[in-house]
XYZ file of C-alpha atoms in Angstrom:
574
model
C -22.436 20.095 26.824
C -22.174 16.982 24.748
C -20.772 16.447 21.185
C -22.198 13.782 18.689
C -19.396 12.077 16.189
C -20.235 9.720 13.384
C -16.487 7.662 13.909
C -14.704 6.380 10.359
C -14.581 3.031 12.126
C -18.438 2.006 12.953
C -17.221 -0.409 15.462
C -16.393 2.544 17.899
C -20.277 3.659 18.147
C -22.190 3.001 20.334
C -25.719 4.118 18.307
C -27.066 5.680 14.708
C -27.570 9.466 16.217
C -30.710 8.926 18.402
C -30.835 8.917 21.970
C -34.393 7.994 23.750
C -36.407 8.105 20.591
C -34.941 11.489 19.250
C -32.941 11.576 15.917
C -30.056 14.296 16.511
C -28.057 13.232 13.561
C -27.834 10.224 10.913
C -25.056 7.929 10.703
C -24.190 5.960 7.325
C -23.833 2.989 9.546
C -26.229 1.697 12.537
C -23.690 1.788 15.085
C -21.544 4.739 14.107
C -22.561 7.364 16.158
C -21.231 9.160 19.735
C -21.741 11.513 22.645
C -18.715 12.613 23.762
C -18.006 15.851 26.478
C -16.688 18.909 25.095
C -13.665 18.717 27.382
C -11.952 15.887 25.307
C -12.202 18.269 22.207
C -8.885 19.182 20.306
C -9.213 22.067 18.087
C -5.746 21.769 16.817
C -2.429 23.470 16.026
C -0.773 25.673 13.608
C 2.557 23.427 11.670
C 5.765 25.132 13.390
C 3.324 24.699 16.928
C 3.535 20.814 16.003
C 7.383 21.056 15.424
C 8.413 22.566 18.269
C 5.995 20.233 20.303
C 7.951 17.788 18.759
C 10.944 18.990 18.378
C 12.312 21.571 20.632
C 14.154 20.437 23.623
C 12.741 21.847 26.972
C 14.889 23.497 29.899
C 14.186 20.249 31.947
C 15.185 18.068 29.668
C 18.961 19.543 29.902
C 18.867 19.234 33.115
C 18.009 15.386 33.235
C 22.012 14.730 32.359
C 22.172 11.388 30.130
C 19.572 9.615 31.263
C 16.050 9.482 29.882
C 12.878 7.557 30.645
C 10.736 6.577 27.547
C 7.516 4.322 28.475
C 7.082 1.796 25.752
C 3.928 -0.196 26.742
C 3.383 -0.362 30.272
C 7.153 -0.428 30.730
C 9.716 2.599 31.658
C 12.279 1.878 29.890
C 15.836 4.003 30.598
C 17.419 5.499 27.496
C 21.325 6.632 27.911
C 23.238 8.821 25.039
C 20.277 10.088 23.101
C 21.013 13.585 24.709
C 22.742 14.264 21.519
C 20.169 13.224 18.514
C 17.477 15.110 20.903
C 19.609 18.296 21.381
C 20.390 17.952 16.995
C 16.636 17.555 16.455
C 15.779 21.176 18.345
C 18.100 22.605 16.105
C 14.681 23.007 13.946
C 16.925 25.143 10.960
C 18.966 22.118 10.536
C 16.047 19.685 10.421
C 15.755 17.840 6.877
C 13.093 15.013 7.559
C 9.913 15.830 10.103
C 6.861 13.340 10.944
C 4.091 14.839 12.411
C 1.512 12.538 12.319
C -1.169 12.794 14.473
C 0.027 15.839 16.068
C -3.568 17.579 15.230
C -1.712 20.143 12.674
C -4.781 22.194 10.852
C -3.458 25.101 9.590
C -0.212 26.286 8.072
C -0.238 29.438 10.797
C 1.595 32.642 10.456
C 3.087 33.724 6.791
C 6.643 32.930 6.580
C 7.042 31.387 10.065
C 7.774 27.978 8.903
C 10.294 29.648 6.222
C 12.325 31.345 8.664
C 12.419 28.356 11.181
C 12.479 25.378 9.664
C 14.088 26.245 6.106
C 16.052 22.945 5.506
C 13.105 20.586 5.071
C 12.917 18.002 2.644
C 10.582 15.290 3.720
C 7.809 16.590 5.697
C 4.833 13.442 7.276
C 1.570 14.994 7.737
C -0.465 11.934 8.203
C -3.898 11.484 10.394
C -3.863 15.256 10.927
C -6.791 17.919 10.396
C -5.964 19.800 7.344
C -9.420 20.116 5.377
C -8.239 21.602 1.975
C -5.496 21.297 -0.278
C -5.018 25.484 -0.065
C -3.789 25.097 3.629
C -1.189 22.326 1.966
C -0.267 25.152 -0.174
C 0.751 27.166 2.418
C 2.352 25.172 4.396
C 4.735 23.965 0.940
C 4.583 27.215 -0.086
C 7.464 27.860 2.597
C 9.212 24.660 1.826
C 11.295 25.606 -1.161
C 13.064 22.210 -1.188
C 10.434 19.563 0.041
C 10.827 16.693 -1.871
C 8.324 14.243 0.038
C 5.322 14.690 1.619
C 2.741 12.167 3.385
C -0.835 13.233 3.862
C -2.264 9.849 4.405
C -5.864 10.233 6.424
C -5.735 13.939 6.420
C -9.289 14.673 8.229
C -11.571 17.376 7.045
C -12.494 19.202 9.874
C -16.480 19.934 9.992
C -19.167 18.686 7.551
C -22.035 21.057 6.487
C -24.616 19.279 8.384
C -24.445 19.880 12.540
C -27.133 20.427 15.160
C -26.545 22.854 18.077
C -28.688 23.434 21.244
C -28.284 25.914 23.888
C -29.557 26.776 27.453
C -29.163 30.167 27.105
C -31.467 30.729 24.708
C -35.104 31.075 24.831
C -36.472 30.570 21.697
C -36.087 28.850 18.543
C -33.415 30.157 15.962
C -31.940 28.592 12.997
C -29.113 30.282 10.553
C -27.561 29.007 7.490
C -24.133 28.888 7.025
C -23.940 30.130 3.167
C -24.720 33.358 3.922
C -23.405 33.507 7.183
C -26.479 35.123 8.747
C -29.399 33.527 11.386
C -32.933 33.809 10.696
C -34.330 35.445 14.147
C -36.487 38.428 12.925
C -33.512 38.608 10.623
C -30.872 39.378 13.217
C -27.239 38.108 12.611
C -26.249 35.576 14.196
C -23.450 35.986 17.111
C -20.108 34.607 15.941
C -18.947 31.794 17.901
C -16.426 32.737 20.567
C -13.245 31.022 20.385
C -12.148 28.310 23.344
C -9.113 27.151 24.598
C -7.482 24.427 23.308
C -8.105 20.996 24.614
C -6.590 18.175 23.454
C -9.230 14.874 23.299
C -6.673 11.182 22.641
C -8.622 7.997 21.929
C -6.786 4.908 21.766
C -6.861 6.007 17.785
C -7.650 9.287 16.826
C -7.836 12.917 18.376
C -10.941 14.298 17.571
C -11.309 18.551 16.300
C -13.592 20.897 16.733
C -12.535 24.307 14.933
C -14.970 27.217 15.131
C -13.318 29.306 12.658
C -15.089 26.642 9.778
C -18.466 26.977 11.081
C -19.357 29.650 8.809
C -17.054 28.678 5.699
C -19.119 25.757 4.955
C -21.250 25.419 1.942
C -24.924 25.143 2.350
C -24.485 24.232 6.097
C -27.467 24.402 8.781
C -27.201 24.569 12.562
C -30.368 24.639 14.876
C -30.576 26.156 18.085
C -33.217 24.959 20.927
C -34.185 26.038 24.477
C -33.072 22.838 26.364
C -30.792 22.159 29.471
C -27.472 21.089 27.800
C -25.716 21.645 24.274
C -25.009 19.373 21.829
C -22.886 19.639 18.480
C -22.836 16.566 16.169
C -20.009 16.148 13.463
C -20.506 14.405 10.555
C -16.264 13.435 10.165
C -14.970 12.365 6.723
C -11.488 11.633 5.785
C -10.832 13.563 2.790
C -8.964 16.947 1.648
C -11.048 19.628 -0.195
C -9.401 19.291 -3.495
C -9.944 22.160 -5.913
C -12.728 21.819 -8.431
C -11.495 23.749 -11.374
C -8.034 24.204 -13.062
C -5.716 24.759 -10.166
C -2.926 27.729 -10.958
C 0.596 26.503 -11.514
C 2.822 28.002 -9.035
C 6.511 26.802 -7.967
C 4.960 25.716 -4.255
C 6.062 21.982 -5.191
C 8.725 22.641 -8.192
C 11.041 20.424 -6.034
C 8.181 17.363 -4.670
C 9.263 14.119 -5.597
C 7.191 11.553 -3.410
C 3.672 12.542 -2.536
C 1.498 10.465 0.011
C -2.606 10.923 -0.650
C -3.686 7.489 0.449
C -7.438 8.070 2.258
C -7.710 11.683 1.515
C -10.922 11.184 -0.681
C -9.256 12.484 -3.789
C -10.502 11.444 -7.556
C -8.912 11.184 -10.310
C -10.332 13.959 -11.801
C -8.817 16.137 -9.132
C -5.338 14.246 -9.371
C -4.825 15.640 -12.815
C -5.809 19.246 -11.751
C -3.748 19.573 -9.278
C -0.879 17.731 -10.869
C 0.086 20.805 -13.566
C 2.145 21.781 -10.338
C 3.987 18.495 -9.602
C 6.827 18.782 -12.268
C 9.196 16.430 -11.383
C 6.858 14.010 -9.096
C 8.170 10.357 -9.304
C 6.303 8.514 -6.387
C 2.182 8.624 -6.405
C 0.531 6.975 -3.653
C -3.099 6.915 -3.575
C -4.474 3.949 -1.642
C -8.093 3.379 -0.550
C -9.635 6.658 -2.230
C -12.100 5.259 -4.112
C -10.489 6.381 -7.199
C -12.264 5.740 -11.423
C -9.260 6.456 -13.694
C -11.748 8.448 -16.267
C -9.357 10.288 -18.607
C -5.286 9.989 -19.814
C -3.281 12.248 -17.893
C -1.880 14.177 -20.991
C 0.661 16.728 -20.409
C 1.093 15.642 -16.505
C 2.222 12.770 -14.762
C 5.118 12.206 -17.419
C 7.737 11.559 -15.282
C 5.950 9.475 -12.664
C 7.980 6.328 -11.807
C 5.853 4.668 -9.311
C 2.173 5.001 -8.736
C 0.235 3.105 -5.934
C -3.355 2.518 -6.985
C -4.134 0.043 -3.973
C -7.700 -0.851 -2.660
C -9.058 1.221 -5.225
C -12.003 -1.583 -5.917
C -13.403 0.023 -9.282
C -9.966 -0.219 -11.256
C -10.480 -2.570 -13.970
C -8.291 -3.014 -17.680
C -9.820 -0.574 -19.490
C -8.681 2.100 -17.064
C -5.323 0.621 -16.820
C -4.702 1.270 -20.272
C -5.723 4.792 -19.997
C -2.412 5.517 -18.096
C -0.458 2.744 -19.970
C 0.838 5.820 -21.983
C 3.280 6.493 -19.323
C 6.355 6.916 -20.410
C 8.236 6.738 -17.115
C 6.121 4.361 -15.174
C 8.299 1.785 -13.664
C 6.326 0.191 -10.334
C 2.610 -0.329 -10.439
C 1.000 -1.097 -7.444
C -2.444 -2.522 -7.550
C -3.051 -5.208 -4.697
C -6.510 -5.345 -3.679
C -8.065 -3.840 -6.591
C -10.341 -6.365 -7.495
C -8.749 -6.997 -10.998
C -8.741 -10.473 -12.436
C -8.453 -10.297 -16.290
C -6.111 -8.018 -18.617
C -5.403 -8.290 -21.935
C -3.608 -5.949 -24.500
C -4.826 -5.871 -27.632
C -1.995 -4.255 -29.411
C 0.337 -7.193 -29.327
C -0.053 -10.327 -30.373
C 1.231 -13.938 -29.595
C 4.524 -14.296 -28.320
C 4.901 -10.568 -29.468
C 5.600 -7.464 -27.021
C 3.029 -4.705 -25.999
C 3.670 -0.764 -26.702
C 2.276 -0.265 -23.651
C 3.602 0.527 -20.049
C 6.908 1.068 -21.965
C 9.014 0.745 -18.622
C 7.138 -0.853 -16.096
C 9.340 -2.943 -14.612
C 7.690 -3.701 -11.070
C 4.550 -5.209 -10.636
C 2.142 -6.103 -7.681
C -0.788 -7.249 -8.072
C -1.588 -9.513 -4.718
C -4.687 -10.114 -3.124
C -7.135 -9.844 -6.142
C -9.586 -12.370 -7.854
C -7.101 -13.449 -10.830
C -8.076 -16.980 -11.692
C -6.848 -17.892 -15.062
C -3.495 -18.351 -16.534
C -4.517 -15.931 -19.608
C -3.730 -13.330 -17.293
C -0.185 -14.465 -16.452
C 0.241 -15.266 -20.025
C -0.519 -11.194 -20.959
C 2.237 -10.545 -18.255
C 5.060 -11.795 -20.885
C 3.682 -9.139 -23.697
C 5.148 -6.396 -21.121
C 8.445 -4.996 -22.484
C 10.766 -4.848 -19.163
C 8.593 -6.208 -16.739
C 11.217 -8.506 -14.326
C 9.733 -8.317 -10.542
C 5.983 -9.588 -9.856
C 4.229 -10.179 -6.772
C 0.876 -11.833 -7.236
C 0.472 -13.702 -4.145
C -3.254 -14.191 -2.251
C -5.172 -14.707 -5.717
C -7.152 -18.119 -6.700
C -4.690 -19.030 -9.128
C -2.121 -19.114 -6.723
C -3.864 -20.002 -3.452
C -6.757 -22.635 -4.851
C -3.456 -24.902 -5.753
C -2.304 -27.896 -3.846
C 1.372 -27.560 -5.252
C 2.773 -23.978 -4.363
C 5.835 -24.777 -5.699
C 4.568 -26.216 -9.503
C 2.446 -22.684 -9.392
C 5.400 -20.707 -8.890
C 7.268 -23.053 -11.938
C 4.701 -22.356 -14.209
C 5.202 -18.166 -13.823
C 8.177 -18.510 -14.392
C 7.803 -21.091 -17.249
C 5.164 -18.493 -18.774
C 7.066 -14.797 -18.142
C 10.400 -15.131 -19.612
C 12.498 -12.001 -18.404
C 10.809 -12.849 -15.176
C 14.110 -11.889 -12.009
C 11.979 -11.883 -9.125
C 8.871 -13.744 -7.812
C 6.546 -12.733 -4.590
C 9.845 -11.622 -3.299
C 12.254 -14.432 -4.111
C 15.025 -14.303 -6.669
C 14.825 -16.598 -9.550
C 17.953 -18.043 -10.207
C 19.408 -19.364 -13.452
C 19.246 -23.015 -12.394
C 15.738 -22.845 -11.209
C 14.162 -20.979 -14.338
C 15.817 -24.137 -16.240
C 14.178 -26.638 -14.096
C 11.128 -24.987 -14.330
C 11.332 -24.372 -17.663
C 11.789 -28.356 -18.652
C 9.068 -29.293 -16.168
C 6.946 -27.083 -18.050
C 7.831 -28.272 -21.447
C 7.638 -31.964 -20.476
C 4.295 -31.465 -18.993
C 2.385 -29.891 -22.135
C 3.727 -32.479 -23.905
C 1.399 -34.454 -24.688
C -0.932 -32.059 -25.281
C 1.383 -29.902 -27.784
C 1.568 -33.471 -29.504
C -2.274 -33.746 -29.592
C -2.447 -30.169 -30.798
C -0.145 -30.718 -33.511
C 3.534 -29.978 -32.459
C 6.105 -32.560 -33.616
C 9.687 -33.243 -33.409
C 10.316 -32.700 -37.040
C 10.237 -28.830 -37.060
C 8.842 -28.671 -40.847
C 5.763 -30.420 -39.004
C 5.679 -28.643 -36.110
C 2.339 -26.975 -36.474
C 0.428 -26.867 -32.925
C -3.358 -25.163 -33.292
C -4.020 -21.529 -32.328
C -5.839 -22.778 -29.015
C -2.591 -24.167 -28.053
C -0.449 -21.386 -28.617
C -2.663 -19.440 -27.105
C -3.072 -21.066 -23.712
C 0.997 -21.904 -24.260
C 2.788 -18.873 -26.011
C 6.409 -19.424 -25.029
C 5.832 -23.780 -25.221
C 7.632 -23.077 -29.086
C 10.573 -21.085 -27.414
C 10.759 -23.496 -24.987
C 11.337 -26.022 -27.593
C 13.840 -24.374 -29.273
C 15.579 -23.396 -26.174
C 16.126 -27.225 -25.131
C 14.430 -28.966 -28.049
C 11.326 -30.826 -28.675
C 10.489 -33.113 -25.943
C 11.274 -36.690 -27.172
C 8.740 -39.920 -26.801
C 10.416 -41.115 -23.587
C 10.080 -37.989 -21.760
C 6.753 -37.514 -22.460
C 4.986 -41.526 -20.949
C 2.398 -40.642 -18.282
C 3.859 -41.933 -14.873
C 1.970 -43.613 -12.258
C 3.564 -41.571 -9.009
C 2.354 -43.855 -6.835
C 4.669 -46.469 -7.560
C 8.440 -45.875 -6.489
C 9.570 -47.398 -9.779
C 8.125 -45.031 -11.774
C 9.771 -42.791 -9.788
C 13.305 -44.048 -10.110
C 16.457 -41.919 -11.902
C 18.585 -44.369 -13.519
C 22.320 -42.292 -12.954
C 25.367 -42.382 -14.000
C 28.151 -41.499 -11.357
C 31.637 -40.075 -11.811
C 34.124 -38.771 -9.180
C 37.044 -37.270 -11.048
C 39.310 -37.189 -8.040
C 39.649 -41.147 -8.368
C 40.953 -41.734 -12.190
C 41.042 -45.548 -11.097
C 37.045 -45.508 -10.223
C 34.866 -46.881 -12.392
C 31.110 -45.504 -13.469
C 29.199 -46.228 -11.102
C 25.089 -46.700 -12.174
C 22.338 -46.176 -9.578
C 18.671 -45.828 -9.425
C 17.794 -42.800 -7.114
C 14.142 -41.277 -6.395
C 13.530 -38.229 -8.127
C 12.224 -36.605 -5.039
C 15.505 -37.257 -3.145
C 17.306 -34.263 -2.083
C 20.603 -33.636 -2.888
C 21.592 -33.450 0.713
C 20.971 -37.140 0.401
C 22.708 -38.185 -1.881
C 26.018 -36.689 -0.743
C 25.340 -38.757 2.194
C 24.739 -42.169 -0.129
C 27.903 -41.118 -2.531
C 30.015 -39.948 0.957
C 29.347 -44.126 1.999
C 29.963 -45.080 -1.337
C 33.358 -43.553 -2.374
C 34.147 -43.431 1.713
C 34.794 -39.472 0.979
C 33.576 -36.888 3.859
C 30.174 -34.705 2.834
C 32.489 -32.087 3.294
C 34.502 -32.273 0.760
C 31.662 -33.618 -2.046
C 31.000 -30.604 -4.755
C 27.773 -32.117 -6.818
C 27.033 -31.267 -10.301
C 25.466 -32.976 -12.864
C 25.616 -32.949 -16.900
C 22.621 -33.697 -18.949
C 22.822 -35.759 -21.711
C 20.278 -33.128 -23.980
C 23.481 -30.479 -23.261
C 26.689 -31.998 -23.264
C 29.949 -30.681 -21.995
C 27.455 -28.235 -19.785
C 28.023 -28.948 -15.896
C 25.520 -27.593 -13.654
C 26.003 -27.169 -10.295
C 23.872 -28.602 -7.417
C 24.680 -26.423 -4.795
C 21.195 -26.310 -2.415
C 21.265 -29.526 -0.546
C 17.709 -28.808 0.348
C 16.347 -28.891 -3.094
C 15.482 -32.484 -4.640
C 17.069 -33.409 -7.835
C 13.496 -33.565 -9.773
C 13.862 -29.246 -8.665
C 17.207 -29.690 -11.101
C 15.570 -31.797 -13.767
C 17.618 -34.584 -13.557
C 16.902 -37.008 -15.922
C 17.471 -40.707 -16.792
C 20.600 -41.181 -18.341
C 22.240 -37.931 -16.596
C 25.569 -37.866 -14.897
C 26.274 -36.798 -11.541
């Protein structure tokens, strides 16, 4: 006997479904297909089977003492004390978090088993397993009255409709269709397929399942038989649920389900909002990789959905963004490797706030194609938005100056917190902040801004590539002529702070003035003003006062950071 698999991953084929010029089965890809022996077939267990694989302590196991031997690797490693967790864990009526992943779970098994044993659960991982529809889900959280989290990432569905069977035993041709569950052999019935112990099949990956009990429950299914010398049954795998296709009924199976885990299951949209009437009180939505269109609003459902993952969904775009922009809950929007490079929101205008996404707060949008600053710019409109990740994109990779890139988001979003991870603090949104304004400055001066704020008139195309460059100015003030004379960099002099220098510790010391490089870290110049006033580093506390903000001190506490990162200027007092 020999089995024929069309693998999820093409790079584990070996061929496209033929074998010596004979087409068994068709693979989407050229080398997706398998033979593989019936022996390393696993048709799967019921859910409390899987947890008390897992779970339950054996005899043996007692009578090991303390010690245990794990392998991790190639390596035996000795574990001593763990006695304890492991006897707490086979307690399975106290258990309150279970992973199964890949433990080959299919089927929910007998009514009220998993009820009566395992009636504590709260977070339940059902990852890479074999369920094939949503109704065994059902079951299974149907006994879960307070499950709160549940993980069905790359849930496989078992059988497709299309397989091709031979047998030895037979002596003649004879086809049947599995819609009406009958064979076409002078209009006999078909015999029902035996069932066969359970064998379990591991790849380095995946265990692969057969289940016989689906053969006949698929729609519009075909299966050949032929007289030949060996058998073979080819499965056409995909990794999706069987969703319901109409108006699911709204039951109190997941009354309690706050977290729910559907990356790779194949779901739409469409069958997101059916089967969402029964997720009252959801809050996390994760559903990576599926493919998914956002078609229609999610009116009525969803509405108190906090975080929702929409990752390497490659056909979301900013008109279906907006379609679940009415959100009213929606803090944490997930939507790396989407493809999206442009968004705009038409409600709001400049340097005004958008009505939608109302509480998004938490946004990632890394490894996409976003190229222009318009799209950063739209960022600001967003009401509470203060953590962004956006790394991996043109904008920020094509750049040279990683650090002037990261200045000029936080320049353009102004409730801004945190950046790809890293905390913006006061001093640095200042310093970027300045940079920014003394950079379009010259330009806001071409485009009509001025010092003299009854003249102060930039042009729309300005304030539109700049929409916070006017806040800016009346956070610090306009930049003045001085600040703004193009620099060569090349030349050191151009280059050069001219500072003032106090140390309040020695009333008898006079100012001191020194030119320093702007690029000089202030590690550095403890070490110059530790020769200087013949003080240890250790004792030096550096600050600085700007002469744009008198009687303000501000502190420069990382000695790693160069005083051009503060926005020391000429004339400024350390």
């Amino acid at each position: 006997i020999w089995l024929g698999v069309e693998w999820d991953n093409p790079e584990r084929g070996k061929h496209d479904g033929s074998h010596e010029g004979t087409v068994y089965f068709k693979c989407r890809h050229p080398t997706g297909g398998s033979f593989i022996r019936p022996n390393k077939v696993n048709f799967g267990v019921d859910f409390l089977t899987a947890v008390k694989n897992r779970y339950v302590l054996e005899d043996e196991s007692e009578e090991n003492g303390n010690k245990q031997v794990v392998t991790i690797g190639n390596k035996p490693v000795e574990t001593v004390g763990f006695e304890s967790v492991i006897k707490c864990q086979s307690q399975l009526s106290k258990l309150r978090e279970i992973s199964l992943r890949n433990c080959a779970v299919n089927c929910a098994g007998e009514r009220g088993g998993i009820a009566k044993t395992c009636p504590n659960i709260r977070e339940v991982n059902l990852s890479k397993n074999l369920l094939s529809s949503w109704d065994e889900v059902i079951h299974i959280a149907d006994q879960l009255e307070h499950l709160e989290t549940l993980n069905l990432r790359i849930c496989r569905h078992v059988l497709s409709p299309y397989m091709l069977l031979e047998f030895s035993i037979v002596n003649h041709f004879c086809c049947f269709d599995c819609s009406p569950r009958k064979s076409q052999k002078g209009g006999g019935i078909f015999p029902a397929i035996p069932k066969t112990s359970q064998t379990r099949f591991e790849t380095s990956q995946t265990p692969w399942i057969l289940n016989p009990k689906l053969l006949f429950s698929m729609p519009s299914g075909r299966a050949y038989c032929m007289a030949v010398s060996s058998l073979y049954l080819f499965l056409h795998s995909e990794n999706k649920l069987k969703f319901p296709s109409g108006s699911a009924p709204v039951t109190g199976t997941f009354s309690t389900l706050k977290v729910l885990v559907l990356n790779r299951t194949g779901i739409t949209w469409t069958e997101v909002l059916l089967c969402a009437a029964g997720w009252p009180v959801l809050e996390e939505l994760y559903l990576e990789a599926n493919s998914i269109c956002i078609s229609e609003r999610p009116t009525d459902v969803l509405q108190t959905l906090k975080l929702l993952d929409l990752s390497a969904n490659q056909f979301i775009d900013e008109n279906q963004l907006f379609l679940i922009a009415c959100l009213p809950r929606l803090e944490q929007l997930i939507l790396s490797d989407t493809g999206i490079s442009s968004i705009h929101f038409p409600d709001a205008g400049i340097g005004c706030k958008t009505s939608m996404f109302p509480s998004l707060q938490y946004l990632v949008v890394n490894d996409n194609q976003i190229s222009q600053w318009s799209f950063i710019n739209e960022l600001d409109k967003l009401q509470s938005l203060h953590t962004l990740s956006c790394m991996r994109n043109p904008l920020t990779e094509g750049s040279k100056e990683a650090q002037t890139t990261r200045q000029f988001i936080i320049a353009k979003i102004g409730q801004l917190k945190t950046l790809n991870k890293c905390e913006i603090l006061p001093e640095e949104r200042r310093g970027a902040e300045l940079d920014y304004r003394k950079i379009f400055g010259n330009e806001w001066k071409k485009a009509g801004g001025h010092q003299n704020p009854d003249k102060n008139k930039p042009n729309e195309e300005f304030l539109a590539a700049h929409p916070r460059y006017q806040l800016l100015c009346l956070k610090y003030g306009a930049p003045e002529d001085g600040e703004l004379k193009i620099q060569q960099p090349s030349l050191l002099k151009n280059q050069l702070l001219t500072l003032n220098i106090k140390y309040p510790n020695q009333l008898d010391q006079k100012v001191i003035e020194k030119k320093l490089p702007e690029f000089m870290t202030i590690q550095k110049v403890k070490g110059l003003l530790s020769r200087l006033l013949k003080v240890p580093v250790s004792e030096l506390l550096l600050s600085y006062e700007s002469l744009k903000m008198p009687g303000r001190e501000i502190e420069l506490e990382n000695d790693l950071q160069s005083l051009q990162f503060y926005s020391v200027e000429n004339g400024d007092c350390l």
